């Protein structure tokens, strides 16, 4: 998964259902954010119980000067608006997942996509930590609570300790930080659950 390829077909565990369960009580909008090529589309593909919606376009020579392919040379497409998927969790909670574009040129879409969201799962590539700074800044400026998930690329460095990574990203002590494989449904769900647990544990006065 050197370039975090997307998969436009539903995951093996997807039910194919269109309507959310009749028992659903809490419908929650969640952002899946992160820099270009970090695996946001792949994660939504892996967990969505409906056929995911993608707005992907092929990269072209015209975008070569603005889309930094360092570390993701095999990537051939990019999200230009949103990815969308849905997953039902235990406790009658349904997450609506909105994947955000990772490039600076799509920053104007951020406020519209973030409106009404309760939190964000920020995917990070430990091979290029500096690529995550702008996205983390946007999430923090929006006031959204968030969790950080390091997508486990095969060639990701293994010598970084948790505290070193937390310091490098300047994360608050209470910000959840996990590792996941965006291709794997169970691993991706665990990352989302880390965010949900964080949202549940927040002070009700602070929660949206």
Coordinates of N, CA and C in Angstrom, one line a residue:
X1 N 0.8 -1.2 0.0 CA 0.0 0.0 0.0 C 0.9 1.2 0.0
X2 N 1.9 1.2 -0.8 CA 2.8 2.3 -0.8 C 2.2 3.6 -1.1
X3 N 1.1 3.6 -2.0 CA 0.5 4.8 -2.3 C -1.0 4.9 -1.9
X4 N -1.3 4.1 -0.9 CA -2.7 4.0 -0.3 C -3.7 4.0 -1.4
X5 N -3.7 3.0 -2.3 CA -4.7 2.9 -3.4 C -6.1 2.9 -2.9
X6 N -7.0 3.5 -3.7 CA -8.4 3.4 -3.3 C -9.1 2.2 -4.0
X7 N -10.2 1.8 -3.4 CA -10.9 0.7 -4.0 C -12.4 1.1 -4.1
X8 N -12.9 1.2 -5.3 CA -14.2 1.7 -5.6 C -15.3 0.8 -5.4
X9 N -15.0 -0.5 -5.0 CA -16.1 -1.5 -4.8 C -16.3 -1.6 -3.3
X10 N -17.5 -2.0 -2.8 CA -17.7 -2.1 -1.4 C -16.9 -3.2 -0.8
X11 N -16.5 -3.0 0.5 CA -15.7 -4.1 1.1 C -16.5 -5.3 1.3
X12 N -15.8 -6.4 1.6 CA -16.4 -7.7 1.7 C -17.4 -7.8 2.8
X13 N -17.2 -6.9 3.8 CA -18.1 -6.9 4.9 C -19.3 -6.0 4.8
X14 N -19.4 -5.3 3.6 CA -20.4 -4.3 3.4 C -21.7 -5.0 3.2
X15 N -22.8 -4.5 3.7 CA -24.1 -5.1 3.6 C -24.8 -4.8 2.3
X16 N -24.4 -3.6 1.7 CA -25.0 -3.1 0.5 C -26.3 -2.4 0.8
X17 N -26.7 -2.3 2.1 CA -28.0 -1.6 2.4 C -27.9 -0.2 2.1
X18 N -29.0 0.5 1.7 CA -29.0 1.9 1.5 C -29.5 2.7 2.7
X19 N -30.5 2.2 3.3 CA -31.1 2.9 4.4 C -30.4 2.5 5.7
X20 N -30.3 3.5 6.6 CA -29.7 3.2 7.9 C -30.7 2.4 8.8
X21 N -30.2 1.6 9.7 CA -31.0 0.7 10.5 C -32.1 1.5 11.2
X22 N -33.3 0.9 11.3 CA -34.5 1.5 12.0 C -34.2 1.8 13.5
X23 N -33.3 1.1 14.0 CA -33.0 1.3 15.5 C -32.0 2.4 15.7
X24 N -31.5 3.0 14.7 CA -30.4 4.0 14.9 C -31.0 5.2 15.7
X25 N -30.2 5.6 16.7 CA -30.7 6.7 17.5 C -29.8 7.9 17.4
X26 N -28.5 7.7 17.2 CA -27.5 8.8 17.1 C -26.9 8.7 15.7
X27 N -27.1 9.8 14.9 CA -26.5 9.9 13.6 C -25.4 11.0 13.7
X28 N -24.2 10.6 13.4 CA -23.0 11.4 13.7 C -22.2 11.6 12.5
X29 N -21.9 12.9 12.2 CA -21.1 13.3 11.0 C -19.6 13.3 11.5
X30 N -18.8 12.6 10.8 CA -17.4 12.5 11.2 C -16.5 12.8 9.9
X31 N -15.5 13.6 10.1 CA -14.6 13.9 9.0 C -13.4 12.9 9.1
X32 N -13.0 12.4 7.9 CA -11.8 11.7 7.8 C -10.8 12.6 7.0
X33 N -9.9 13.1 7.8 CA -9.0 14.1 7.2 C -7.5 13.6 7.2
X34 N -6.7 14.4 6.5 CA -5.3 14.0 6.4 C -4.7 14.5 5.1
X35 N -3.4 14.5 4.9 CA -2.8 15.0 3.7 C -3.0 14.1 2.5
X36 N -2.6 14.6 1.4 CA -2.7 14.0 0.1 C -2.0 12.6 0.1
X37 N -2.8 11.5 -0.3 CA -2.2 10.2 -0.4 C -2.0 9.4 0.9
X38 N -2.7 9.9 2.0 CA -2.5 9.2 3.2 C -3.4 8.0 3.4
X39 N -4.4 7.8 2.6 CA -5.3 6.7 2.7 C -6.7 6.9 3.2
X40 N -7.2 8.2 3.0 CA -8.6 8.5 3.5 C -9.6 7.7 2.7
X41 N -9.5 7.8 1.4 CA -10.4 7.0 0.5 C -10.4 5.6 0.8
X42 N -9.2 5.0 1.0 CA -9.0 3.6 1.3 C -9.7 3.2 2.6
X43 N -9.6 4.0 3.6 CA -10.2 3.7 4.9 C -11.8 3.7 4.8
X44 N -12.3 4.7 4.1 CA -13.8 4.8 3.9 C -14.3 3.6 3.1
X45 N -13.5 3.2 2.1 CA -13.9 2.0 1.3 C -13.9 0.8 2.2
X46 N -13.0 0.7 3.1 CA -12.8 -0.5 3.9 C -13.9 -0.7 4.9
X47 N -14.5 0.4 5.4 CA -15.5 0.2 6.5 C -17.0 0.5 6.0
X48 N -17.2 1.1 4.9 CA -18.5 1.6 4.6 C -19.5 0.4 4.3
X49 N -20.7 0.5 4.9 CA -21.7 -0.6 4.7 C -22.5 -0.3 3.5
X50 N -22.4 0.9 2.9 CA -23.0 1.2 1.6 C -21.9 1.4 0.6
X51 N -22.3 1.4 -0.7 CA -21.3 1.7 -1.7 C -20.8 3.1 -1.6
X52 N -19.5 3.3 -1.3 CA -19.0 4.7 -1.0 C -19.2 5.6 -2.2
X53 N -19.3 6.8 -1.9 CA -19.4 7.9 -3.0 C -18.0 8.5 -3.0
X54 N -17.4 8.6 -4.3 CA -16.1 9.1 -4.5 C -16.2 10.3 -5.5
X55 N -15.4 11.3 -5.3 CA -15.2 12.3 -6.3 C -13.7 12.4 -6.7
X56 N -13.3 11.3 -7.3 CA -11.8 11.2 -7.7 C -11.6 11.6 -9.1
X57 N -10.5 12.2 -9.4 CA -10.0 12.5 -10.7 C -8.6 12.0 -10.9
X58 N -8.2 11.7 -12.1 CA -6.8 11.3 -12.4 C -5.9 12.5 -12.3
X59 N -4.8 12.3 -11.7 CA -3.8 13.3 -11.6 C -3.3 13.6 -13.1
X60 N -3.0 14.9 -13.3 CA -2.5 15.2 -14.7 C -1.2 16.0 -14.6
X61 N -0.6 16.3 -15.7 CA 0.6 17.1 -15.7 C 0.3 18.5 -15.2
X62 N -1.0 19.0 -15.4 CA -1.3 20.3 -15.0 C -1.3 20.5 -13.5
X63 N -1.4 19.4 -12.7 CA -1.4 19.4 -11.3 C 0.0 19.1 -10.7
X64 N 0.9 18.8 -11.6 CA 2.2 18.4 -11.1 C 2.9 19.4 -10.2
X65 N 2.7 20.7 -10.5 CA 3.3 21.7 -9.7 C 2.7 22.0 -8.4
X66 N 1.4 21.5 -8.2 CA 0.7 21.8 -6.9 C 0.5 20.6 -6.1
X67 N 0.5 19.4 -6.6 CA 0.3 18.2 -5.9 C 1.7 17.5 -5.6
X68 N 2.1 17.5 -4.4 CA 3.4 17.0 -4.0 C 3.3 15.5 -3.9
X69 N 4.0 14.8 -4.8 CA 3.9 13.3 -4.8 C 5.0 12.6 -4.1
X70 N 5.8 13.4 -3.3 CA 6.9 12.9 -2.5 C 6.3 11.8 -1.5
X71 N 6.8 10.6 -1.7 CA 6.4 9.5 -0.8 C 5.2 8.8 -1.3
X72 N 4.5 9.3 -2.4 CA 3.3 8.6 -2.9 C 3.4 8.6 -4.4
X73 N 4.5 8.3 -5.0 CA 4.8 8.4 -6.4 C 3.8 7.5 -7.2
X74 N 3.3 6.4 -6.6 CA 2.4 5.5 -7.4 C 1.0 6.0 -7.4
X75 N 0.7 7.0 -6.7 CA -0.7 7.5 -6.7 C -1.1 8.2 -8.0
X76 N -2.3 7.8 -8.5 CA -2.7 8.3 -9.8 C -4.0 9.1 -9.8
X77 N -4.7 9.0 -8.7 CA -5.9 9.8 -8.6 C -5.9 10.6 -7.3
X78 N -6.9 11.6 -7.3 CA -7.0 12.4 -6.1 C -8.5 12.8 -5.9
X79 N -8.9 12.9 -4.6 CA -10.2 13.3 -4.3 C -10.3 14.8 -4.5
X80 N -11.3 15.3 -5.2 CA -11.4 16.7 -5.5 C -12.6 17.4 -4.8
X81 N -13.4 16.6 -4.1 CA -14.5 17.2 -3.3 C -14.6 16.4 -2.0
X82 N -15.3 15.3 -2.0 CA -15.4 14.5 -0.8 C -15.5 13.0 -1.2
X83 N -15.2 12.2 -0.2 CA -15.5 10.8 -0.2 C -16.7 10.7 0.9
X84 N -17.6 9.7 0.7 CA -18.7 9.6 1.6 C -18.9 8.1 1.8
X85 N -19.1 7.7 3.1 CA -19.5 6.4 3.4 C -20.3 6.4 4.8
X86 N -20.7 5.2 5.1 CA -21.5 5.1 6.4 C -21.3 3.8 7.0
X87 N -21.2 3.8 8.4 CA -21.0 2.6 9.1 C -21.9 2.7 10.4
X88 N -22.5 1.6 10.7 CA -23.3 1.5 12.0 C -22.5 0.8 13.0
X89 N -22.5 1.4 14.2 CA -21.7 0.9 15.3 C -22.6 0.3 16.4
X90 N -22.1 -0.5 17.3 CA -22.9 -1.0 18.4 C -23.4 0.2 19.2
X91 N -24.6 0.0 19.8 CA -25.3 1.1 20.6 C -26.1 2.0 19.7
X92 N -26.5 1.5 18.5 CA -27.4 2.2 17.6 C -26.8 3.6 17.2
X93 N -25.5 3.6 17.0 CA -24.8 4.8 16.5 C -24.4 4.6 15.0
X94 N -24.8 5.6 14.2 CA -24.4 5.5 12.8 C -23.5 6.7 12.5
X95 N -22.3 6.4 11.9 CA -21.4 7.4 11.6 C -21.5 7.7 10.1
X96 N -21.6 8.9 9.7 CA -21.5 9.4 8.3 C -20.1 9.9 8.1
X97 N -19.4 9.3 7.3 CA -18.0 9.6 7.1 C -17.8 10.5 5.9
X98 N -17.2 11.6 6.1 CA -16.9 12.5 5.0 C -15.4 12.7 4.8
X99 N -14.8 12.1 3.8 CA -13.4 12.3 3.5 C -13.1 13.6 2.8
X100 N -12.1 14.3 3.3 CA -11.8 15.6 2.9 C -10.6 15.6 1.9
X101 N -10.6 16.5 0.9 CA -9.4 16.6 0.1 C -8.1 17.0 0.9
X102 N -7.0 16.4 0.5 CA -5.8 16.7 1.3 C -4.9 17.8 0.8
X103 N -5.2 18.4 -0.3 CA -4.3 19.4 -0.9 C -4.8 20.8 -0.5
X104 N -3.8 21.7 -0.4 CA -4.0 23.1 0.0 C -5.0 23.8 -1.0
X105 N -4.9 23.4 -2.3 CA -5.8 24.1 -3.3 C -7.3 23.8 -3.0
X106 N -7.6 22.8 -2.2 CA -9.0 22.6 -1.9 C -9.5 23.1 -0.6
X107 N -8.6 23.9 0.0 CA -8.9 24.4 1.4 C -10.2 25.2 1.5
X108 N -10.6 25.8 0.4 CA -11.9 26.6 0.4 C -13.1 25.7 0.6
X109 N -13.0 24.4 0.4 CA -14.1 23.5 0.7 C -14.2 23.1 2.1
X110 N -13.2 23.4 2.9 CA -13.1 22.9 4.3 C -14.3 23.3 5.1
X111 N -14.6 24.5 5.2 CA -15.7 25.0 6.1 C -17.0 24.3 5.7
X112 N -17.3 24.2 4.4 CA -18.6 23.6 4.0 C -18.6 22.1 4.4
X113 N -17.5 21.4 4.2 CA -17.5 20.0 4.5 C -17.5 19.7 6.1
X114 N -16.8 20.6 6.8 CA -16.7 20.5 8.3 C -18.0 20.9 9.0
X115 N -18.9 21.6 8.3 CA -20.1 22.1 9.0 C -21.0 20.9 9.5
X116 N -21.3 21.0 10.8 CA -22.1 20.0 11.4 C -21.4 18.7 11.9
X117 N -20.1 18.7 11.7 CA -19.3 17.5 12.1 C -19.1 17.5 13.6
X118 N -19.1 16.4 14.2 CA -18.8 16.3 15.7 C -17.3 16.0 16.0
X119 N -16.6 15.5 15.0 CA -15.2 15.2 15.3 C -14.5 14.8 14.0
X120 N -13.2 14.6 14.1 CA -12.4 14.2 12.9 C -11.4 13.1 13.3
X121 N -11.3 12.2 12.4 CA -10.2 11.2 12.4 C -9.1 11.7 11.5
X122 N -8.0 12.0 12.0 CA -6.9 12.6 11.1 C -5.9 11.4 10.8
X123 N -5.8 11.0 9.6 CA -4.8 10.0 9.2 C -3.5 10.7 9.0
X124 N -2.4 10.0 9.4 CA -1.1 10.5 9.3 C -0.2 9.5 8.8
X125 N 0.8 9.9 7.9 CA 1.8 9.0 7.4 C 3.1 9.3 8.1
X126 N 3.6 8.4 8.9 CA 4.8 8.6 9.7 C 6.1 8.8 8.9
X127 N 6.0 8.5 7.6 CA 7.2 8.7 6.7 C 7.3 10.2 6.3
X128 N 6.2 10.9 6.4 CA 6.2 12.3 6.1 C 5.3 13.1 7.0
X129 N 5.7 13.2 8.2 CA 5.0 13.9 9.3 C 4.6 15.3 8.9
X130 N 5.6 16.0 8.3 CA 5.4 17.4 8.0 C 4.2 17.7 7.1
X131 N 3.8 16.7 6.3 CA 2.6 16.8 5.4 C 1.3 16.9 6.2
X132 N 1.3 16.5 7.5 CA 0.1 16.6 8.2 C -0.1 17.9 9.0
X133 N 0.9 18.7 9.0 CA 0.8 19.9 9.9 C -0.4 20.9 9.4
X134 N -0.6 21.1 8.1 CA -1.6 22.0 7.7 C -3.0 21.4 8.0
X135 N -3.2 20.1 7.8 CA -4.5 19.5 8.1 C -4.8 19.6 9.6
X136 N -3.8 19.3 10.4 CA -4.0 19.4 11.9 C -4.3 20.8 12.3
X137 N -3.7 21.8 11.6 CA -4.0 23.2 11.9 C -5.4 23.5 11.6
X138 N -5.9 23.0 10.4 CA -7.3 23.3 10.0 C -8.3 22.7 11.0
X139 N -8.0 21.4 11.4 CA -8.9 20.8 12.4 C -8.9 21.5 13.7
X140 N -7.8 21.9 14.2 CA -7.7 22.7 15.5 C -8.4 24.0 15.3
X141 N -8.2 24.7 14.2 CA -8.8 26.0 14.0 C -10.4 25.9 14.0
X142 N -10.9 24.8 13.5 CA -12.3 24.6 13.5 C -12.9 24.2 14.8
X143 N -12.0 23.9 15.8 CA -12.5 23.5 17.1 C -13.0 22.1 17.2
X144 N -12.8 21.3 16.2 CA -13.3 19.9 16.2 C -12.4 19.0 17.1
X145 N -13.0 18.3 18.0 CA -12.2 17.3 18.7 C -11.7 16.2 17.7
X146 N -10.6 15.6 17.9 CA -10.1 14.7 16.9 C -9.2 13.6 17.5
X147 N -9.0 12.5 16.7 CA -8.1 11.5 17.1 C -7.1 11.4 15.9
X148 N -5.9 10.9 16.2 CA -4.9 10.8 15.1 C -4.7 9.3 14.9
X149 N -4.7 8.8 13.7 CA -4.4 7.4 13.3 C -3.3 7.4 12.3
X150 N -2.2 6.7 12.7 CA -1.1 6.5 11.8 C -1.3 5.3 10.9
X151 N -1.5 5.6 9.6 CA -1.7 4.5 8.6 C -0.4 3.7 8.5
X152 N -0.6 2.4 8.7 CA 0.6 1.6 8.8 C 1.1 1.1 7.4
X153 N 1.8 2.0 6.7 CA 2.4 1.7 5.4 C 3.5 0.7 5.6
X154 N 3.7 -0.3 4.7 CA 4.8 -1.3 4.8 C 6.2 -0.8 5.1
X155 N 6.5 0.4 4.5 CA 7.8 0.9 4.7 C 7.9 2.0 5.7
X156 N 6.9 2.1 6.6 CA 6.9 3.2 7.6 C 8.0 2.9 8.6
X157 N 8.6 3.9 9.1 CA 9.7 3.7 10.1 C 9.1 3.1 11.4
X158 N 9.8 2.1 12.0 CA 9.4 1.4 13.2 C 10.0 1.9 14.5
X159 N 11.0 2.8 14.3 CA 11.8 3.2 15.5 C 11.2 4.4 16.3
X160 N 10.1 5.0 15.7 CA 9.5 6.2 16.4 C 8.7 5.7 17.6
X161 N 9.0 6.2 18.7 CA 8.1 5.9 19.9 C 6.9 6.8 19.9
X162 N 5.9 6.3 20.7 CA 4.6 7.1 20.7 C 4.8 8.5 21.2
X163 N 5.6 8.7 22.2 CA 5.8 10.0 22.8 C 6.6 10.9 21.8
X164 N 7.5 10.3 21.1 CA 8.2 11.1 20.1 C 7.3 11.6 19.0
X165 N 6.4 10.7 18.5 CA 5.4 11.1 17.5 C 4.5 12.1 18.0
X166 N 4.0 12.0 19.3 CA 3.1 13.0 19.8 C 3.8 14.3 19.9
X167 N 5.0 14.3 20.3 CA 5.8 15.6 20.4 C 6.0 16.2 19.0
X168 N 6.3 15.4 18.0 CA 6.5 15.9 16.7 C 5.3 16.5 16.1
X169 N 4.1 16.0 16.4 CA 2.9 16.6 15.9 C 2.3 17.6 16.8
X170 N 2.9 17.8 18.0 CA 2.5 18.8 19.0 C 1.1 18.5 19.4
X171 N 0.8 17.3 19.8 CA -0.6 16.9 20.2 C -0.8 17.1 21.7
X172 N -2.0 17.5 22.0 CA -2.3 17.6 23.4 C -2.3 16.2 24.1
X173 N -2.0 16.1 25.4 CA -1.9 14.8 26.0 C -3.2 14.0 25.9
X174 N -4.3 14.6 25.8 CA -5.6 13.9 25.8 C -6.0 13.5 24.4
X175 N -5.3 13.8 23.4 CA -5.6 13.5 22.0 C -5.3 12.0 21.7
X176 N -6.3 11.2 21.4 CA -6.1 9.8 21.1 C -5.1 9.7 19.9
X177 N -4.2 8.7 20.0 CA -3.3 8.4 19.0 C -3.2 6.9 18.8
X178 N -3.5 6.4 17.6 CA -3.5 5.0 17.4 C -2.8 4.7 16.0
X179 N -2.6 3.4 15.8 CA -2.1 2.9 14.5 C -3.2 2.1 13.8
X180 N -3.3 2.2 12.5 CA -4.3 1.4 11.8 C -3.8 1.0 10.4
X181 N -4.4 0.1 9.8 CA -4.2 -0.3 8.4 C -5.5 0.1 7.7
X182 N -5.4 1.2 6.9 CA -6.6 1.7 6.3 C -7.3 0.7 5.3
X183 N -6.5 -0.4 4.9 CA -7.1 -1.4 4.0 C -7.9 -2.4 4.8
X184 N -7.7 -2.5 6.1 CA -8.3 -3.5 6.9 C -9.6 -3.0 7.6
X185 N -10.7 -3.6 7.4 CA -11.9 -3.1 8.0 C -11.9 -3.0 9.5
X186 N -11.5 -4.1 10.2 CA -11.5 -4.1 11.6 C -10.5 -3.1 12.2
X187 N -9.3 -3.0 11.6 CA -8.4 -2.0 12.0 C -8.9 -0.6 11.9
X188 N -9.5 -0.3 10.8 CA -10.1 1.0 10.5 C -11.2 1.3 11.5
X189 N -12.1 0.3 11.8 CA -13.2 0.5 12.7 C -12.6 0.8 14.1
X190 N -11.5 0.1 14.5 CA -10.9 0.4 15.8 C -10.4 1.9 15.9
X191 N -9.9 2.4 14.8 CA -9.5 3.8 14.8 C -10.7 4.7 15.0
X192 N -11.8 4.4 14.3 CA -13.0 5.2 14.4 C -13.5 5.1 15.8
X193 N -13.5 4.0 16.4 CA -14.0 3.8 17.8 C -13.1 4.6 18.8
X194 N -11.8 4.7 18.5 CA -11.0 5.5 19.4 C -11.5 7.0 19.4
X195 N -11.9 7.5 18.2 CA -12.4 8.8 18.1 C -13.8 8.9 18.8
X196 N -14.7 7.9 18.6 CA -16.0 8.0 19.2 C -15.9 7.9 20.7
X197 N -15.0 7.1 21.3 CA -14.8 7.1 22.7 C -14.3 8.4 23.2
X198 N -13.5 9.1 22.4 CA -13.0 10.4 22.8 C -14.1 11.4 22.9
X199 N -15.0 11.3 21.9 CA -16.1 12.3 21.8 C -17.1 12.0 23.0
X200 N -17.3 10.7 23.3 CA -18.2 10.4 24.4 C -17.6 10.9 25.8
X201 N -16.3 10.8 25.9 CA -15.7 11.1 27.2 C -15.5 12.6 27.4
X202 N -15.8 13.5 26.4 CA -15.6 14.9 26.5 C -16.7 15.5 27.4
X203 N -16.3 16.7 28.0 CA -17.2 17.4 28.8 C -18.5 17.8 28.0
X204 N -19.7 17.5 28.4 CA -20.9 17.8 27.7 C -20.9 19.3 27.3
X205 N -20.4 20.2 28.1 CA -20.4 21.6 27.8 C -19.5 21.9 26.6
X206 N -18.4 21.1 26.5 CA -17.5 21.3 25.3 C -18.0 20.6 24.1
X207 N -18.8 19.5 24.2 CA -19.2 18.8 23.1 C -20.2 19.6 22.3
X208 N -20.2 19.3 21.0 CA -21.1 20.0 20.1 C -22.5 19.3 20.1

